[in-house]
mmCIF file of C-alpha atoms and ligand atoms in Angstrom:
data_model
loop_
_atom_site.group_PDB
_atom_site.id
_atom_site.type_symbol
_atom_site.label_atom_id
_atom_site.label_comp_id
_atom_site.label_asym_id
_atom_site.label_seq_id
_atom_site.Cartn_x
_atom_site.Cartn_y
_atom_site.Cartn_z
ATOM 1 C CA MET W 1 10.068 -12.366 32.610
ATOM 2 C CA GLU W 2 9.631 -15.619 30.672
ATOM 3 C CA ILE W 3 11.557 -14.804 27.537
ATOM 4 C CA SER W 4 11.445 -18.416 26.326
ATOM 5 C CA ALA W 5 7.671 -18.112 25.924
ATOM 6 C CA VAL W 6 8.055 -15.268 23.439
ATOM 7 C CA ARG W 7 8.415 -16.311 19.792
ATOM 8 C CA TRP W 8 9.491 -13.471 17.554
ATOM 9 C CA ARG W 9 11.140 -14.968 14.562
ATOM 10 C CA PRO W 10 9.138 -16.676 11.836
ATOM 11 C CA MET W 11 10.995 -19.241 9.702
ATOM 12 C CA THR W 12 10.824 -17.124 6.540
ATOM 13 C CA THR W 13 10.749 -13.380 6.207
ATOM 14 C CA ARG W 14 7.296 -12.101 6.959
ATOM 15 C CA VAL W 15 6.202 -9.141 4.910
ATOM 16 C CA LEU W 16 3.125 -6.994 5.504
ATOM 17 C CA SER W 17 1.722 -4.036 3.638
ATOM 18 C CA GLY W 18 -1.778 -2.598 3.669
ATOM 19 C CA ILE W 19 -3.736 -0.468 1.268
ATOM 20 C CA GLN W 20 -6.748 1.748 1.886
ATOM 21 C CA PRO W 21 -9.928 1.054 -0.087
ATOM 22 C CA SER W 22 -10.036 4.689 -1.188
ATOM 23 C CA GLY W 23 -10.600 4.813 -4.951
ATOM 24 C CA ASP W 24 -9.401 2.502 -7.704
ATOM 25 C CA LEU W 25 -5.778 1.518 -8.157
ATOM 26 C CA HIS W 26 -3.768 3.364 -10.787
ATOM 27 C CA LEU W 27 -0.703 2.496 -12.835
ATOM 28 C CA GLY W 28 1.570 4.057 -10.176
ATOM 29 C CA ASN W 29 0.134 1.826 -7.436
ATOM 30 C CA TYR W 30 0.569 -1.184 -9.693
ATOM 31 C CA LEU W 31 4.121 -0.556 -10.940
ATOM 32 C CA GLY W 32 5.328 0.938 -7.634
ATOM 33 C CA ALA W 33 3.691 -1.437 -5.166
ATOM 34 C CA ILE W 34 1.306 -4.215 -6.187
ATOM 35 C CA ARG W 35 3.547 -5.776 -8.830
ATOM 36 C CA ASN W 36 6.358 -5.862 -6.306
ATOM 37 C CA TRP W 37 4.069 -7.472 -3.698
ATOM 38 C CA ALA W 38 3.046 -10.071 -6.276
ATOM 39 C CA ARG W 39 6.723 -11.005 -6.736
ATOM 40 C CA ILE W 40 7.539 -11.036 -3.034
ATOM 41 C CA GLN W 41 4.693 -13.419 -2.163
ATOM 42 C CA HIS W 42 6.672 -16.298 -3.715
ATOM 43 C CA THR W 43 9.695 -15.864 -1.466
ATOM 44 C CA ALA W 44 8.202 -14.459 1.744
ATOM 45 C CA ASP W 45 5.239 -15.058 4.006
ATOM 46 C CA ALA W 46 3.173 -12.094 2.817
ATOM 47 C CA PHE W 47 0.147 -10.408 4.431
ATOM 48 C CA HIS W 48 -1.928 -7.736 2.714
ATOM 49 C CA PRO W 49 -4.820 -6.204 4.630
ATOM 50 C CA VAL W 50 -7.278 -3.900 2.910
ATOM 51 C CA VAL W 51 -7.298 -1.321 5.669
ATOM 52 C CA ASP W 52 -10.935 -0.246 5.789
ATOM 53 C CA LEU W 53 -10.669 1.107 9.361
ATOM 54 C CA HIS W 54 -7.998 3.533 8.187
ATOM 55 C CA ALA W 55 -10.450 4.784 5.572
ATOM 56 C CA VAL W 56 -12.987 5.803 8.242
ATOM 57 C CA THR W 57 -10.539 8.351 9.655
ATOM 58 C CA VAL W 58 -12.242 10.629 7.100
ATOM 59 C CA PRO W 59 -16.039 10.624 6.571
ATOM 60 C CA GLN W 60 -17.365 7.980 4.174
ATOM 61 C CA ALA W 61 -20.592 7.930 2.160
ATOM 62 C CA PRO W 62 -22.978 5.628 4.091
ATOM 63 C CA GLY W 63 -23.040 2.086 2.699
ATOM 64 C CA GLU W 64 -20.189 2.559 0.207
ATOM 65 C CA LEU W 65 -17.116 1.381 2.120
ATOM 66 C CA GLY W 66 -17.959 -2.318 1.958
ATOM 67 C CA LYS W 67 -18.271 -2.175 -1.833
ATOM 68 C CA ALA W 68 -14.998 -0.287 -2.119
ATOM 69 C CA THR W 69 -13.310 -2.855 0.154
ATOM 70 C CA LEU W 70 -14.536 -5.780 -1.948
ATOM 71 C CA ARG W 71 -13.455 -3.978 -5.125
ATOM 72 C CA MET W 72 -9.982 -3.199 -3.754
ATOM 73 C CA SER W 73 -9.575 -6.844 -2.717
ATOM 74 C CA GLN W 74 -10.514 -7.905 -6.243
ATOM 75 C CA MET W 75 -8.062 -5.413 -7.721
ATOM 76 C CA LEU W 76 -5.254 -6.797 -5.565
ATOM 77 C CA MET W 77 -6.089 -10.341 -6.642
ATOM 78 C CA ALA W 78 -6.375 -9.275 -10.290
ATOM 79 C CA GLY W 79 -3.027 -7.482 -9.941
ATOM 80 C CA GLY W 80 -1.333 -10.767 -9.099
ATOM 81 C CA LEU W 81 -1.738 -11.344 -5.354
ATOM 82 C CA ASP W 82 -2.755 -14.972 -5.159
ATOM 83 C CA PRO W 83 -4.898 -15.729 -2.090
ATOM 84 C CA GLU W 84 -3.533 -19.271 -2.140
ATOM 85 C CA VAL W 85 0.018 -17.974 -1.862
ATOM 86 C CA CYS W 86 -0.267 -14.898 0.364
ATOM 87 C CA THR W 87 -2.819 -13.736 2.924
ATOM 88 C CA ILE W 88 -5.278 -11.102 1.709
ATOM 89 C CA PHE W 89 -7.819 -9.981 4.285
ATOM 90 C CA VAL W 90 -9.985 -7.114 5.437
ATOM 91 C CA GLN W 91 -8.588 -5.279 8.455
ATOM 92 C CA SER W 92 -11.958 -4.876 10.228
ATOM 93 C CA HIS W 93 -12.589 -8.648 9.959
ATOM 94 C CA VAL W 94 -9.751 -9.219 12.423
ATOM 95 C CA ARG W 95 -10.910 -7.373 15.520
ATOM 96 C CA GLU W 96 -7.549 -7.787 17.216
ATOM 97 C CA HIS W 97 -6.365 -4.769 15.186
ATOM 98 C CA THR W 98 -8.573 -2.318 17.078
ATOM 99 C CA GLU W 99 -7.841 -3.780 20.487
ATOM 100 C CA CYS W 100 -4.120 -3.752 19.829
ATOM 101 C CA ALA W 101 -4.360 -0.201 18.451
ATOM 102 C CA TRP W 102 -5.692 0.968 21.832
ATOM 103 C CA LEU W 103 -2.739 -0.543 23.671
ATOM 104 C CA LEU W 104 -0.407 1.171 21.197
ATOM 105 C CA GLU W 105 -2.234 4.511 21.434
ATOM 106 C CA CYS W 106 -1.298 4.342 25.078
ATOM 107 C CA THR W 107 2.329 3.655 24.137
ATOM 108 C CA VAL W 108 2.800 6.516 21.661
ATOM 109 C CA SER W 109 2.963 10.143 22.751
ATOM 110 C CA PHE W 110 0.891 13.118 21.668
ATOM 111 C CA GLY W 111 4.138 14.790 20.562
ATOM 112 C CA GLU W 112 5.172 11.868 18.357
ATOM 113 C CA LEU W 113 1.775 11.751 16.658
ATOM 114 C CA SER W 114 1.859 15.537 16.188
ATOM 115 C CA ARG W 115 5.071 15.237 14.187
ATOM 116 C CA MET W 116 3.617 12.880 11.541
ATOM 117 C CA THR W 117 3.724 14.660 8.184
ATOM 118 C CA GLN W 118 0.831 12.590 6.760
ATOM 119 C CA PHE W 119 -1.350 13.884 9.612
ATOM 120 C CA LYS W 120 -0.257 17.460 8.973
ATOM 121 C CA ASP W 121 -0.992 17.116 5.221
ATOM 122 C CA LYS W 122 -4.301 15.309 5.624
ATOM 123 C CA SER W 123 -5.602 17.472 8.467
ATOM 124 C CA ASN W 124 -4.989 20.548 6.315
ATOM 125 C CA GLN W 125 -7.341 19.066 3.713
ATOM 126 C CA GLN W 126 -10.146 18.303 6.201
ATOM 127 C CA GLU W 127 -12.802 20.512 7.700
ATOM 128 C CA PHE W 128 -13.462 17.936 10.422
ATOM 129 C CA ILE W 129 -10.262 16.465 11.871
ATOM 130 C CA SER W 130 -11.174 13.230 13.645
ATOM 131 C CA ALA W 131 -9.240 11.934 16.631
ATOM 132 C CA GLY W 132 -8.811 8.766 14.541
ATOM 133 C CA LEU W 133 -6.919 10.693 11.862
ATOM 134 C CA PHE W 134 -4.515 11.774 14.598
ATOM 135 C CA THR W 135 -4.066 8.301 16.117
ATOM 136 C CA TYR W 136 -3.980 6.584 12.668
ATOM 137 C CA PRO W 137 -0.271 5.613 13.054
ATOM 138 C CA ALA W 138 -1.080 3.566 16.188
ATOM 139 C CA LEU W 139 -3.605 1.511 14.199
ATOM 140 C CA GLN W 140 -1.036 1.118 11.422
ATOM 141 C CA ALA W 141 1.514 -0.026 14.026
ATOM 142 C CA ALA W 142 -1.016 -2.618 15.242
ATOM 143 C CA ASP W 143 -1.489 -3.853 11.636
ATOM 144 C CA ILE W 144 2.230 -4.523 11.446
ATOM 145 C CA LEU W 145 3.160 -5.609 14.979
ATOM 146 C CA LEU W 146 0.323 -8.132 15.351
ATOM 147 C CA TYR W 147 1.987 -10.223 12.629
ATOM 148 C CA ASP W 148 5.624 -9.932 13.795
ATOM 149 C CA ALA W 149 6.335 -8.563 10.308
ATOM 150 C CA ASP W 150 10.021 -8.361 9.430
ATOM 151 C CA GLU W 151 9.587 -6.070 6.437
ATOM 152 C CA VAL W 152 7.033 -3.504 5.350
ATOM 153 C CA PRO W 153 7.232 -2.629 1.633
ATOM 154 C CA VAL W 154 5.912 0.933 1.325
ATOM 155 C CA GLY W 155 6.401 4.169 -0.561
ATOM 156 C CA ASP W 156 8.780 6.791 0.765
ATOM 157 C CA ASP W 157 5.876 8.756 2.306
ATOM 158 C CA GLN W 158 5.279 5.908 4.788
ATOM 159 C CA ARG W 159 8.837 5.703 6.100
ATOM 160 C CA GLN W 160 8.008 7.962 9.061
ATOM 161 C CA HIS W 161 5.092 5.725 10.124
ATOM 162 C CA ILE W 162 7.283 2.628 10.062
ATOM 163 C CA GLU W 163 9.981 4.392 12.097
ATOM 164 C CA LEU W 164 7.286 5.305 14.629
ATOM 165 C CA THR W 165 6.103 1.668 14.636
ATOM 166 C CA ARG W 166 9.647 0.627 15.584
ATOM 167 C CA ASP W 167 9.741 3.201 18.370
ATOM 168 C CA ILE W 168 6.353 2.054 19.683
ATOM 169 C CA ALA W 169 7.495 -1.591 19.647
ATOM 170 C CA ASP W 170 10.737 -0.725 21.451
ATOM 171 C CA ARG W 171 8.925 1.325 24.087
ATOM 172 C CA PHE W 172 6.306 -1.375 24.696
ATOM 173 C CA ASN W 173 9.043 -4.013 24.970
ATOM 174 C CA SER W 174 11.049 -1.979 27.430
ATOM 175 C CA ARG W 175 7.974 -1.261 29.573
ATOM 176 C CA TYR W 176 6.422 -4.712 29.552
ATOM 177 C CA GLY W 177 9.080 -7.136 28.290
ATOM 178 C CA PRO W 178 9.716 -8.582 24.804
ATOM 179 C CA THR W 179 6.393 -8.571 22.980
ATOM 180 C CA PHE W 180 6.621 -6.971 19.527
ATOM 181 C CA LYS W 181 9.137 -7.310 16.737
ATOM 182 C CA PRO W 182 10.350 -3.939 15.401
ATOM 183 C CA PRO W 183 9.912 -4.035 11.594
ATOM 184 C CA GLU W 184 12.000 -2.552 8.766
ATOM 185 C CA ALA W 185 10.590 -0.350 6.024
ATOM 186 C CA VAL W 186 11.538 -1.510 2.517
ATOM 187 C CA VAL W 187 11.251 1.383 0.101
ATOM 188 C CA PRO W 188 11.628 0.699 -3.625
ATOM 189 C CA ALA W 189 14.199 2.588 -5.711
ATOM 190 C CA ALA W 190 13.178 6.028 -6.957
ATOM 191 C CA GLY W 191 12.664 4.636 -10.471
ATOM 192 C CA ALA W 192 9.537 2.840 -9.259
ATOM 193 C CA ARG W 193 7.750 6.207 -9.056
ATOM 194 C CA VAL W 194 5.197 6.895 -11.775
ATOM 195 C CA MET W 195 4.393 10.562 -12.351
ATOM 196 C CA ASP W 196 1.115 12.179 -13.394
ATOM 197 C CA LEU W 197 0.884 12.354 -17.207
ATOM 198 C CA GLN W 198 -0.382 15.945 -17.138
ATOM 199 C CA HIS W 199 1.797 17.140 -14.235
ATOM 200 C CA PRO W 200 4.969 15.067 -14.570
ATOM 201 C CA THR W 201 6.633 16.638 -11.556
ATOM 202 C CA HIS W 202 3.871 15.248 -9.273
ATOM 203 C CA LYS W 203 3.470 11.552 -8.596
ATOM 204 C CA MET W 204 0.448 9.850 -10.089
ATOM 205 C CA SER W 205 -1.979 9.795 -7.164
ATOM 206 C CA LYS W 206 -5.571 8.927 -6.340
ATOM 207 C CA SER W 207 -5.981 12.229 -4.536
ATOM 208 C CA LEU W 208 -4.480 14.602 -7.155
ATOM 209 C CA ASP W 209 -7.805 14.786 -9.035
ATOM 210 C CA SER W 210 -6.170 14.637 -12.433
ATOM 211 C CA PRO W 211 -8.315 12.196 -14.446
ATOM 212 C CA ARG W 212 -6.398 12.833 -17.683
ATOM 213 C CA GLY W 213 -3.065 12.416 -15.939
ATOM 214 C CA THR W 214 -3.917 9.190 -14.125
ATOM 215 C CA VAL W 215 -4.135 5.793 -15.809
ATOM 216 C CA ASP W 216 -6.487 3.662 -13.757
ATOM 217 C CA LEU W 217 -5.892 -0.076 -13.748
ATOM 218 C CA LEU W 218 -9.400 -0.561 -15.086
ATOM 219 C CA ASP W 219 -9.354 2.141 -17.801
ATOM 220 C CA ASP W 220 -10.426 0.779 -21.152
ATOM 221 C CA PRO W 221 -7.725 0.525 -23.837
ATOM 222 C CA ALA W 222 -9.023 3.511 -25.848
ATOM 223 C CA ASP W 223 -8.792 5.744 -22.735
ATOM 224 C CA ILE W 224 -5.295 4.504 -21.950
ATOM 225 C CA VAL W 225 -4.141 5.320 -25.496
ATOM 226 C CA ARG W 226 -5.816 8.745 -25.384
ATOM 227 C CA LYS W 227 -4.270 9.660 -22.023
ATOM 228 C CA ILE W 228 -0.762 8.540 -22.957
ATOM 229 C CA LYS W 229 -0.867 10.248 -26.357
ATOM 230 C CA ALA W 230 -1.945 13.477 -24.634
ATOM 231 C CA ALA W 231 0.840 13.224 -22.008
ATOM 232 C CA VAL W 232 2.688 16.492 -21.408
ATOM 233 C CA THR W 233 6.207 16.433 -22.869
ATOM 234 C CA ASP W 234 8.407 19.417 -23.758
ATOM 235 C CA SER W 235 9.128 21.571 -26.792
ATOM 236 C CA GLU W 236 12.348 19.769 -27.784
ATOM 237 C CA SER W 237 11.957 16.577 -29.737
ATOM 238 C CA GLU W 238 14.896 14.526 -28.463
ATOM 239 C CA VAL W 239 14.041 11.326 -26.607
ATOM 240 C CA ARG W 240 16.327 10.880 -23.610
ATOM 241 C CA TYR W 241 15.980 9.941 -19.941
ATOM 242 C CA ASP W 242 16.634 13.083 -17.937
ATOM 243 C CA ILE W 243 14.173 13.526 -15.060
ATOM 244 C CA LYS W 244 15.177 17.129 -14.293
ATOM 245 C CA ALA W 245 15.243 18.570 -17.808
ATOM 246 C CA LYS W 246 12.627 16.294 -19.389
ATOM 247 C CA PRO W 247 10.229 15.038 -16.695
ATOM 248 C CA GLY W 248 7.376 14.168 -19.082
ATOM 249 C CA VAL W 249 9.499 12.167 -21.539
ATOM 250 C CA SER W 250 11.392 10.514 -18.675
ATOM 251 C CA ASN W 251 8.101 9.439 -17.113
ATOM 252 C CA LEU W 252 7.016 7.810 -20.396
ATOM 253 C CA LEU W 253 10.388 6.045 -20.600
ATOM 254 C CA SER W 254 10.035 4.819 -17.003
ATOM 255 C CA ILE W 255 6.566 3.490 -17.741
ATOM 256 C CA LEU W 256 7.640 1.865 -21.034
ATOM 257 C CA GLY W 257 10.694 0.371 -19.338
ATOM 258 C CA ALA W 258 8.743 -0.909 -16.332
ATOM 259 C CA ALA W 259 6.046 -2.383 -18.588
ATOM 260 C CA THR W 260 8.587 -4.190 -20.783
ATOM 261 C CA GLY W 261 11.180 -5.214 -18.181
ATOM 262 C CA ARG W 262 13.876 -2.706 -19.154
ATOM 263 C CA THR W 263 15.545 0.335 -17.626
ATOM 264 C CA PRO W 264 14.280 3.737 -18.847
ATOM 265 C CA GLU W 265 17.627 4.275 -20.612
ATOM 266 C CA GLU W 266 17.267 0.968 -22.473
ATOM 267 C CA ALA W 267 13.676 1.858 -23.342
ATOM 268 C CA ALA W 268 14.895 5.132 -24.931
ATOM 269 C CA GLU W 269 17.051 3.337 -27.511
ATOM 270 C CA GLY W 270 15.825 3.638 -31.071
ATOM 271 C CA TYR W 271 13.442 6.581 -30.542
ATOM 272 C CA SER W 272 14.080 9.947 -32.116
ATOM 273 C CA MET W 273 10.543 11.372 -31.920
ATOM 274 C CA TYR W 274 7.843 11.593 -29.261
ATOM 275 C CA GLY W 275 5.028 10.193 -31.424
ATOM 276 C CA PRO W 276 6.350 6.627 -31.718
ATOM 277 C CA LEU W 277 7.465 6.666 -28.053
ATOM 278 C CA LYS W 278 3.939 7.559 -26.954
ATOM 279 C CA ALA W 279 2.346 4.992 -29.267
ATOM 280 C CA ASP W 280 4.615 2.183 -28.029
ATOM 281 C CA THR W 281 4.170 3.202 -24.380
ATOM 282 C CA ALA W 282 0.392 3.181 -24.808
ATOM 283 C CA ASP W 283 0.507 -0.273 -26.456
ATOM 284 C CA ALA W 284 2.784 -1.630 -23.735
ATOM 285 C CA VAL W 285 0.471 -0.360 -20.970
ATOM 286 C CA VAL W 286 -2.629 -1.734 -22.713
ATOM 287 C CA GLU W 287 -0.924 -5.154 -22.988
ATOM 288 C CA LEU W 288 0.321 -4.980 -19.391
ATOM 289 C CA LEU W 289 -3.155 -4.240 -18.044
ATOM 290 C CA ARG W 290 -5.146 -6.535 -20.359
ATOM 291 C CA PRO W 291 -4.771 -9.739 -18.259
ATOM 292 C CA ILE W 292 -5.357 -7.775 -15.049
ATOM 293 C CA GLN W 293 -8.595 -6.348 -16.421
ATOM 294 C CA ALA W 294 -9.730 -9.783 -17.642
ATOM 295 C CA ARG W 295 -9.063 -11.328 -14.234
ATOM 296 C CA PHE W 296 -10.839 -8.440 -12.506
ATOM 297 C CA ALA W 297 -13.931 -8.979 -14.683
ATOM 298 C CA GLU W 298 -14.038 -12.646 -13.607
ATOM 299 C CA LEU W 299 -13.696 -11.783 -9.933
ATOM 300 C CA GLU W 300 -16.248 -8.975 -10.170
ATOM 301 C CA ALA W 301 -18.771 -11.395 -11.650
ATOM 302 C CA ASP W 302 -18.521 -13.655 -8.594
ATOM 303 C CA PRO W 303 -18.439 -11.538 -5.398
ATOM 304 C CA ALA W 304 -19.326 -14.557 -3.249
ATOM 305 C CA GLU W 305 -16.059 -16.195 -4.281
ATOM 306 C CA THR W 306 -14.068 -13.100 -3.275
ATOM 307 C CA SER W 307 -15.873 -13.049 0.072
ATOM 308 C CA ARG W 308 -15.021 -16.716 0.561
ATOM 309 C CA LEU W 309 -11.350 -16.023 -0.168
ATOM 310 C CA LEU W 310 -11.360 -13.030 2.187
ATOM 311 C CA LYS W 311 -12.811 -15.147 4.957
ATOM 312 C CA ILE W 312 -10.022 -17.691 4.553
ATOM 313 C CA GLY W 313 -7.538 -14.793 4.664
ATOM 314 C CA ALA W 314 -9.106 -13.326 7.815
ATOM 315 C CA ASP W 315 -9.092 -16.731 9.546
ATOM 316 C CA LYS W 316 -5.382 -17.158 8.793
ATOM 317 C CA ALA W 317 -4.622 -13.614 9.918
ATOM 318 C CA ARG W 318 -6.670 -13.908 13.120
ATOM 319 C CA ALA W 319 -4.869 -17.072 14.174
ATOM 320 C CA ILE W 320 -1.600 -15.120 14.257
ATOM 321 C CA ALA W 321 -2.957 -11.790 15.494
ATOM 322 C CA ALA W 322 -4.756 -13.426 18.424
ATOM 323 C CA VAL W 323 -1.534 -14.998 19.710
ATOM 324 C CA THR W 324 0.357 -11.690 19.559
ATOM 325 C CA LEU W 325 -2.459 -9.758 21.196
ATOM 326 C CA GLU W 326 -2.665 -12.323 23.975
ATOM 327 C CA ARG W 327 1.091 -11.947 24.517
ATOM 328 C CA ALA W 328 0.651 -8.164 24.775
ATOM 329 C CA ARG W 329 -2.298 -8.499 27.198
ATOM 330 C CA THR W 330 -0.372 -10.980 29.343
ATOM 331 C CA ASN W 331 2.815 -8.902 29.360
ATOM 332 C CA ILE W 332 0.915 -5.752 30.379
ATOM 333 C CA GLY W 333 -0.811 -7.762 33.068
ATOM 334 C CA LEU W 334 -4.446 -7.412 32.019
ATOM 335 C CA LEU W 335 -6.631 -9.825 33.917
ATOM 336 C CA THR W 336 -7.446 -12.954 31.927
ATOM 337 C CA PRO W 337 -11.227 -13.229 31.492
HETATM 338 P P1 ATP G 1 -3.327 8.881 -2.068
HETATM 339 O O1 ATP G 1 -3.220 9.871 -3.187
HETATM 340 O O2 ATP G 1 -4.721 8.679 -1.542
HETATM 341 O O3 ATP G 1 -2.269 9.060 -1.027
HETATM 342 P P2 ATP G 1 -1.875 7.049 -3.627
HETATM 343 O O4 ATP G 1 -2.364 6.949 -5.012
HETATM 344 O O5 ATP G 1 -0.652 7.911 -3.379
HETATM 345 O O6 ATP G 1 -3.058 7.483 -2.699
HETATM 346 P P3 ATP G 1 -1.467 4.998 -1.640
HETATM 347 O O7 ATP G 1 -2.727 4.294 -1.304
HETATM 348 O O8 ATP G 1 -0.913 6.025 -0.693
HETATM 349 O O9 ATP G 1 -1.584 5.607 -3.129
HETATM 350 O O10 ATP G 1 -0.322 3.960 -1.888
HETATM 351 C C1 ATP G 1 -0.466 2.593 -2.172
HETATM 352 C C2 ATP G 1 0.884 2.096 -2.621
HETATM 353 O O11 ATP G 1 1.155 2.566 -3.965
HETATM 354 C C3 ATP G 1 2.044 2.605 -1.752
HETATM 355 O O12 ATP G 1 2.950 1.543 -1.528
HETATM 356 C C4 ATP G 1 2.661 3.704 -2.591
HETATM 357 O O13 ATP G 1 4.035 3.867 -2.336
HETATM 358 C C5 ATP G 1 2.409 3.225 -4.028
HETATM 359 N N1 ATP G 1 2.298 4.350 -4.956
HETATM 360 C C6 ATP G 1 1.348 5.307 -4.918
HETATM 361 N N2 ATP G 1 1.497 6.180 -5.932
HETATM 362 C C7 ATP G 1 2.587 5.774 -6.627
HETATM 363 C C8 ATP G 1 3.258 6.252 -7.793
HETATM 364 N N3 ATP G 1 2.832 7.309 -8.451
HETATM 365 N N4 ATP G 1 4.335 5.582 -8.255
HETATM 366 C C9 ATP G 1 4.771 4.486 -7.600
HETATM 367 N N5 ATP G 1 4.190 3.970 -6.498
HETATM 368 C C10 ATP G 1 3.107 4.596 -6.006
HETATM 369 N N1 LTN G 2 -0.833 4.260 5.915
HETATM 370 C C1 LTN G 2 -0.631 3.477 4.691
HETATM 371 C C2 LTN G 2 -1.618 2.315 4.600
HETATM 372 C C3 LTN G 2 -1.392 1.308 5.670
HETATM 373 C C4 LTN G 2 -0.279 0.431 5.792
HETATM 374 C C5 LTN G 2 -0.522 -0.344 6.950
HETATM 375 C C6 LTN G 2 0.884 0.266 5.024
HETATM 376 C C7 LTN G 2 -2.206 1.037 6.737
HETATM 377 N N2 LTN G 2 -1.706 0.030 7.492
HETATM 378 C C8 LTN G 2 0.403 -1.303 7.374
HETATM 379 C C9 LTN G 2 1.801 -0.692 5.486
HETATM 380 C C10 LTN G 2 1.565 -1.468 6.637
HETATM 381 C C11 LTN G 2 -0.826 4.423 3.491
HETATM 382 O O1 LTN G 2 -1.399 5.481 3.660
HETATM 383 N N3 LTN G 2 -0.361 4.014 2.327
#
C-alpha cells in the first residue's frame, strides 16, 4: 500500500456542514448554526453544501426543488456566509457525492442504518419510506469524507450520523487502505438552542408547523414584533433565567442575549416585568435580522449572480471531491477507464 500517496491533512482545519433546502431558515437555524458558520469561515477552510439530494429522500413537488435550493443558497449568503471566503455549493452539482455514496452504502451495514434515530423518526412520519431515506447517512458520509473534513459543526441530533461517518471511514480504511479522514462532530453549547415561542419546551423547527412560534429570517418586522409579544411565558412576573421553571422567559432571555452578544443571565439584568423584556427582545431581533433581510433582497433580485457564485463554489468543491473519489476508486481496485 502506497501510504505516501495519500494526503489526509489540509494545512488549516477544514470544516463542512450541509443544510437541506427544505423551507426557509428560522431564528434558531441562524443563532444556532449559520451565525456560527459565518464566524468559522474566517479561521477555517469552510465548505457548505445545500444538500438538495438529501431533500429528495421524501417526495418533492415537481419543479420546486431548484427554486428552494437557490433560495436557501441566498439565505446562507445573506446570513453571512461569504462565497469569496468559504465554499458554498449545491450538492447535486458535484456528482462525485452520489458515486461516493454508493461506495459507502456498500461499507455500512443494514443494522447500522437501522439504528439511526433520524431514520426512525422520519420514517414514522412518512407513508412512503424510500430506500434513499434509509441510506441517507451514507450520502451524508460522502458529503463529509469527500472533503477530508476535520470538523462538522452540527446540532446534537446529527451526532449519531457523524459517529457513523467515522465508523464508515474506519471500516473503508481497514478494508482498502488509508483513504478517508474520520471527522469530528462539533456541537455548540446547549445555550445555542432557540425554542418555539408558543411551545418553549420544543426547539424552534421548520417541521413543527408552529407559524406563530417560529420567527423566520425573512419575517417582516411587524410580524416579528407580534410573534415575540405573543410568546408564551408563565403566570409569575419575575424575569430570571431558569430553563426548567421558566422555559418561555428563559427562551426570550437566550434570544435577547444571543442577539446582543450577552449571556441570558446578563440580558436579564434590569428587567422586572415581561412587557419591556418582550419589547426589547423584539427590537433586538428586528435589528439583528434587518441587514440579513436587506442583503437577501439584493441577492433575490439577481438570481443569475447567485448561480454564478454557486458555479464557482461547485468548481472548487469538485476539484477536491474528484481527487478523494479517485483515491477511493483506486484503493478499492476499480478498473481505471
Ligand atoms: P427540521 O425541523 O426539518 O429538522 P430544523 O429547523 O430542525 O429542520 P435543520 O435543517 O435540521 O433545522 O438544521 C439546520 C441547522 O440549524 C443545524 O445545524 C441545527 O442544529 C440548527 N438548528 C435547528 N433548529 C435549531 C434551534 N431551534 N436552535 C438552534 N439551532 C438550531
Ligand atoms: N443530515 C443533516 C444535513 C446534512 C449534513 C451533511 C450536515 C447533510 N449532509 C453533511 C453536516 C454535514 C441534517 O439533517 N441537518
